[in-house]
């Protein structure tokens, strides 16, 4: 009988310094540091676009970022269910409504979830094409890394679907709304609060995706069957 082997994920404590001051330390996969930090700064609204970054330096496990507005500080934050250990201030009254008229094919939803690995992962898809897929220590950090990649490659988030391998809670809803991603899908479950916010602000949440079925909880007009 052959011994079973399972590949081990790499995990590293990465410290982020913003404008000369310590911001936080994140436990993440070391493969996409620049993408993660860019996505984190954007989803925490410390930058509004990639153009806000003056310089970016990676030295071992420390990432130092200088922005064009060096006096901008982190906002008041609330700890929510980010798998990567990050924290965010959640105020649905200040989150942007999804206004795009983009539609996602049902077949793309199935394909985007089917191609995710079982480990914590997220992927950005546009039509039938996977733009970027990330596996990380937690689903939240994988999502943030996808956002960073999208910013660095000028991706139009309003035409994308966010496919994730875990539950859809308020942390995922929040960053999707900040980026203007109209559809978030998962094979797992969602929360009542996430559904309430998504319904109010035009985000489509899809859960229980498998080969034959899915549950569209909110804004089902964003999904077409063909």
Short mmCIF file of C-alpha atoms in Angstrom, two decimals:
data_model
loop_
_atom_site.label_atom_id
_atom_site.label_comp_id
_atom_site.label_asym_id
_atom_site.label_seq_id
_atom_site.Cartn_x
_atom_site.Cartn_y
_atom_site.Cartn_z
CA UNK A 1 0.00 0.00 0.00
CA UNK A 2 1.43 3.37 -1.03
CA UNK A 3 1.72 6.18 1.49
CA UNK A 4 -0.62 9.09 0.74
CA UNK A 5 0.99 12.50 0.26
CA UNK A 6 -0.75 15.86 0.21
CA UNK A 7 1.05 19.05 -0.90
CA UNK A 8 1.55 21.63 1.84
CA UNK A 9 0.57 25.27 1.36
CA UNK A 10 3.17 27.95 1.91
CA UNK A 11 2.28 30.45 4.64
CA UNK A 12 4.16 33.60 5.53
CA UNK A 13 3.70 36.58 7.83
CA UNK A 14 3.85 39.61 5.53
CA UNK A 15 4.10 43.04 7.14
CA UNK A 16 2.68 46.07 5.34
CA UNK A 17 4.09 49.54 5.88
CA UNK A 18 2.11 52.47 4.48
CA UNK A 19 3.77 55.85 4.09
CA UNK A 20 6.47 54.91 6.58
CA UNK A 21 4.14 53.59 9.28
CA UNK A 22 3.30 50.01 10.18
CA UNK A 23 -0.20 49.06 8.97
CA UNK A 24 -0.66 45.34 9.67
CA UNK A 25 0.79 41.86 9.37
CA UNK A 26 -1.14 39.38 7.22
CA UNK A 27 -0.73 35.61 7.15
CA UNK A 28 -0.88 34.87 3.42
CA UNK A 29 0.63 32.79 0.67
CA UNK A 30 3.93 34.45 -0.30
CA UNK A 31 3.39 34.04 -4.05
CA UNK A 32 1.34 37.18 -4.78
CA UNK A 33 2.47 39.79 -2.28
CA UNK A 34 2.13 42.78 -4.59
CA UNK A 35 -1.33 41.74 -5.75
CA UNK A 36 -2.52 41.12 -2.17
CA UNK A 37 -1.23 44.43 -0.80
CA UNK A 38 -2.63 46.40 -3.75
CA UNK A 39 -6.00 44.73 -3.32
CA UNK A 40 -5.95 45.25 0.44
CA UNK A 41 -5.22 48.98 0.18
CA UNK A 42 -8.01 49.36 -2.40
CA UNK A 43 -10.65 47.36 -0.53
CA UNK A 44 -9.80 49.19 2.70
CA UNK A 45 -10.23 52.43 0.72
CA UNK A 46 -6.71 53.61 1.49
CA UNK A 47 -6.24 54.12 -2.25
CA UNK A 48 -8.91 54.82 -4.84
CA UNK A 49 -6.96 53.51 -7.84
CA UNK A 50 -3.59 52.10 -8.81
CA UNK A 51 -2.52 55.63 -9.76
CA UNK A 52 -2.55 56.59 -6.05
CA UNK A 53 0.55 54.46 -5.42
CA UNK A 54 3.80 56.43 -5.67
CA UNK A 55 6.18 53.54 -4.97
CA UNK A 56 6.04 49.87 -4.02
CA UNK A 57 8.94 47.96 -2.47
CA UNK A 58 9.15 44.32 -1.37
CA UNK A 59 12.00 43.32 0.94
CA UNK A 60 11.77 39.72 2.17
CA UNK A 61 8.49 39.58 4.12
CA UNK A 62 7.94 43.36 4.33
CA UNK A 63 6.02 45.36 1.75
CA UNK A 64 6.44 49.15 1.87
CA UNK A 65 4.03 51.39 -0.02
CA UNK A 66 4.21 55.14 -0.49
CA UNK A 67 1.07 56.84 -1.77
CA UNK A 68 0.68 60.21 -3.45
CA UNK A 69 -1.30 61.34 -0.41
CA UNK A 70 1.08 60.35 2.42
CA UNK A 71 -1.18 61.84 5.09
CA UNK A 72 -4.15 59.59 4.37
CA UNK A 73 -4.79 57.34 7.35
CA UNK A 74 -6.77 54.16 7.89
CA UNK A 75 -10.45 54.66 8.70
CA UNK A 76 -12.19 53.37 11.80
CA UNK A 77 -12.56 49.64 11.32
CA UNK A 78 -14.75 46.81 12.54
CA UNK A 79 -13.55 43.21 12.66
CA UNK A 80 -15.66 41.13 10.26
CA UNK A 81 -15.32 37.60 8.97
CA UNK A 82 -12.22 37.91 6.82
CA UNK A 83 -10.44 34.55 6.65
CA UNK A 84 -7.14 36.33 6.16
CA UNK A 85 -7.47 38.07 9.50
CA UNK A 86 -7.99 41.52 8.03
CA UNK A 87 -10.46 44.00 9.43
CA UNK A 88 -12.78 46.46 7.74
CA UNK A 89 -15.34 49.04 8.68
CA UNK A 90 -18.74 47.88 7.44
CA UNK A 91 -21.32 50.56 6.80
CA UNK A 92 -23.80 49.52 4.13
CA UNK A 93 -25.13 53.08 3.91
CA UNK A 94 -21.76 54.17 2.51
CA UNK A 95 -21.29 51.25 0.11
CA UNK A 96 -21.86 51.88 -3.59
CA UNK A 97 -24.79 50.34 -5.42
CA UNK A 98 -24.03 48.09 -8.40
CA UNK A 99 -25.35 50.05 -11.39
CA UNK A 100 -23.87 48.06 -14.29
CA UNK A 101 -26.18 46.53 -16.90
CA UNK A 102 -23.82 43.56 -17.44
CA UNK A 103 -25.28 40.05 -17.48
CA UNK A 104 -23.57 36.76 -16.65
CA UNK A 105 -24.36 33.49 -18.44
CA UNK A 106 -25.50 30.64 -16.19
CA UNK A 107 -22.97 28.37 -17.86
CA UNK A 108 -20.16 30.72 -16.77
CA UNK A 109 -21.31 30.44 -13.16
CA UNK A 110 -21.11 26.64 -13.29
CA UNK A 111 -17.75 26.66 -15.06
CA UNK A 112 -16.16 29.21 -12.69
CA UNK A 113 -17.07 27.16 -9.61
CA UNK A 114 -16.21 23.78 -11.16
CA UNK A 115 -12.65 24.91 -11.86
CA UNK A 116 -11.90 26.09 -8.33
CA UNK A 117 -9.72 23.78 -6.21
CA UNK A 118 -11.00 22.58 -2.84
CA UNK A 119 -8.47 24.73 -0.98
CA UNK A 120 -9.40 28.37 -0.13
CA UNK A 121 -9.60 29.99 -3.56
CA UNK A 122 -11.16 32.78 -5.55
CA UNK A 123 -11.31 33.62 -9.24
CA UNK A 124 -12.34 36.50 -11.48
CA UNK A 125 -14.15 35.53 -14.68
CA UNK A 126 -15.29 37.62 -17.63
CA UNK A 127 -17.73 35.87 -19.96
CA UNK A 128 -16.24 32.40 -20.44
CA UNK A 129 -12.68 33.37 -19.56
CA UNK A 130 -10.86 33.03 -16.24
CA UNK A 131 -8.95 36.29 -15.77
CA UNK A 132 -7.13 35.27 -12.60
CA UNK A 133 -7.39 32.53 -9.97
CA UNK A 134 -5.76 32.56 -6.56
CA UNK A 135 -5.35 29.97 -3.82
CA UNK A 136 -4.40 31.37 -0.44
CA UNK A 137 -4.53 30.66 3.29
CA UNK A 138 -8.09 31.98 3.48
CA UNK A 139 -10.85 32.83 1.03
CA UNK A 140 -10.83 36.51 2.00
CA UNK A 141 -7.13 36.96 1.23
CA UNK A 142 -7.58 35.06 -2.05
CA UNK A 143 -10.37 37.50 -3.00
CA UNK A 144 -8.27 40.53 -2.07
CA UNK A 145 -5.40 39.18 -4.19
CA UNK A 146 -7.73 38.78 -7.18
CA UNK A 147 -8.81 42.40 -6.77
CA UNK A 148 -5.18 43.51 -6.67
CA UNK A 149 -4.46 41.59 -9.88
CA UNK A 150 -7.49 43.17 -11.52
CA UNK A 151 -6.33 46.67 -10.61
CA UNK A 152 -2.80 45.99 -11.85
CA UNK A 153 -4.13 44.77 -15.21
CA UNK A 154 -6.89 47.36 -15.72
CA UNK A 155 -9.71 44.80 -15.53
CA UNK A 156 -13.28 46.08 -15.86
CA UNK A 157 -14.78 44.67 -12.65
CA UNK A 158 -18.31 45.63 -13.72
CA UNK A 159 -18.29 42.83 -16.33
CA UNK A 160 -16.91 40.15 -13.97
CA UNK A 161 -18.15 37.34 -11.78
CA UNK A 162 -16.40 36.57 -8.49
CA UNK A 163 -16.20 32.79 -7.91
CA UNK A 164 -15.13 31.66 -4.42
CA UNK A 165 -14.66 28.31 -2.71
CA UNK A 166 -16.14 29.27 0.67
CA UNK A 167 -19.13 30.95 2.25
CA UNK A 168 -20.32 34.38 1.10
CA UNK A 169 -20.42 36.61 4.17
CA UNK A 170 -20.35 40.38 4.62
CA UNK A 171 -16.60 40.65 3.99
CA UNK A 172 -16.98 39.23 0.47
CA UNK A 173 -20.09 41.34 -0.20
CA UNK A 174 -18.31 44.48 0.94
CA UNK A 175 -15.25 44.13 -1.29
CA UNK A 176 -17.43 43.13 -4.25
CA UNK A 177 -19.48 46.31 -3.86
CA UNK A 178 -16.38 48.48 -3.49
CA UNK A 179 -15.03 47.06 -6.76
CA UNK A 180 -18.37 47.07 -8.56
CA UNK A 181 -18.40 43.32 -9.22
CA UNK A 182 -22.06 42.48 -9.98
CA UNK A 183 -22.13 38.70 -9.28
CA UNK A 184 -20.59 36.56 -6.53
CA UNK A 185 -20.96 32.76 -6.68
CA UNK A 186 -20.02 29.88 -4.42
CA UNK A 187 -20.69 26.17 -3.96
CA UNK A 188 -21.09 26.91 -0.25
CA UNK A 189 -23.61 29.02 1.71
CA UNK A 190 -24.23 32.68 2.53
CA UNK A 191 -25.47 34.68 5.51
CA UNK A 192 -28.73 36.51 6.10
CA UNK A 193 -26.93 39.84 6.55
CA UNK A 194 -24.93 39.37 3.34
CA UNK A 195 -28.14 38.66 1.39
CA UNK A 196 -29.86 41.72 2.87
CA UNK A 197 -27.05 44.08 1.90
CA UNK A 198 -26.63 42.51 -1.55
CA UNK A 199 -30.35 42.74 -2.36
CA UNK A 200 -30.47 46.40 -1.36
CA UNK A 201 -27.38 47.37 -3.37
CA UNK A 202 -27.84 45.39 -6.59
CA UNK A 203 -25.35 42.57 -6.02
CA UNK A 204 -26.28 39.07 -7.22
CA UNK A 205 -25.42 36.30 -4.73
CA UNK A 206 -25.45 32.69 -5.94
CA UNK A 207 -24.80 29.71 -3.65
CA UNK A 208 -25.01 25.93 -3.76
CA UNK A 209 -23.51 25.84 -7.25
CA UNK A 210 -22.87 22.33 -8.56
CA UNK A 211 -23.07 20.59 -11.93
CA UNK A 212 -26.85 20.72 -12.09
CA UNK A 213 -28.16 23.42 -9.81
CA UNK A 214 -27.65 26.74 -8.05
CA UNK A 215 -29.59 29.01 -5.72
CA UNK A 216 -29.85 32.66 -6.78
CA UNK A 217 -30.61 34.62 -3.63
CA UNK A 218 -30.55 38.20 -4.92
CA UNK A 219 -30.90 40.18 -8.15
CA UNK A 220 -31.47 37.15 -10.37
CA UNK A 221 -32.00 39.45 -13.37
CA UNK A 222 -28.18 39.57 -13.68
CA UNK A 223 -28.12 35.90 -14.76
CA UNK A 224 -29.20 34.67 -18.19
CA UNK A 225 -29.80 31.02 -19.04
CA UNK A 226 -28.26 30.83 -22.49
#
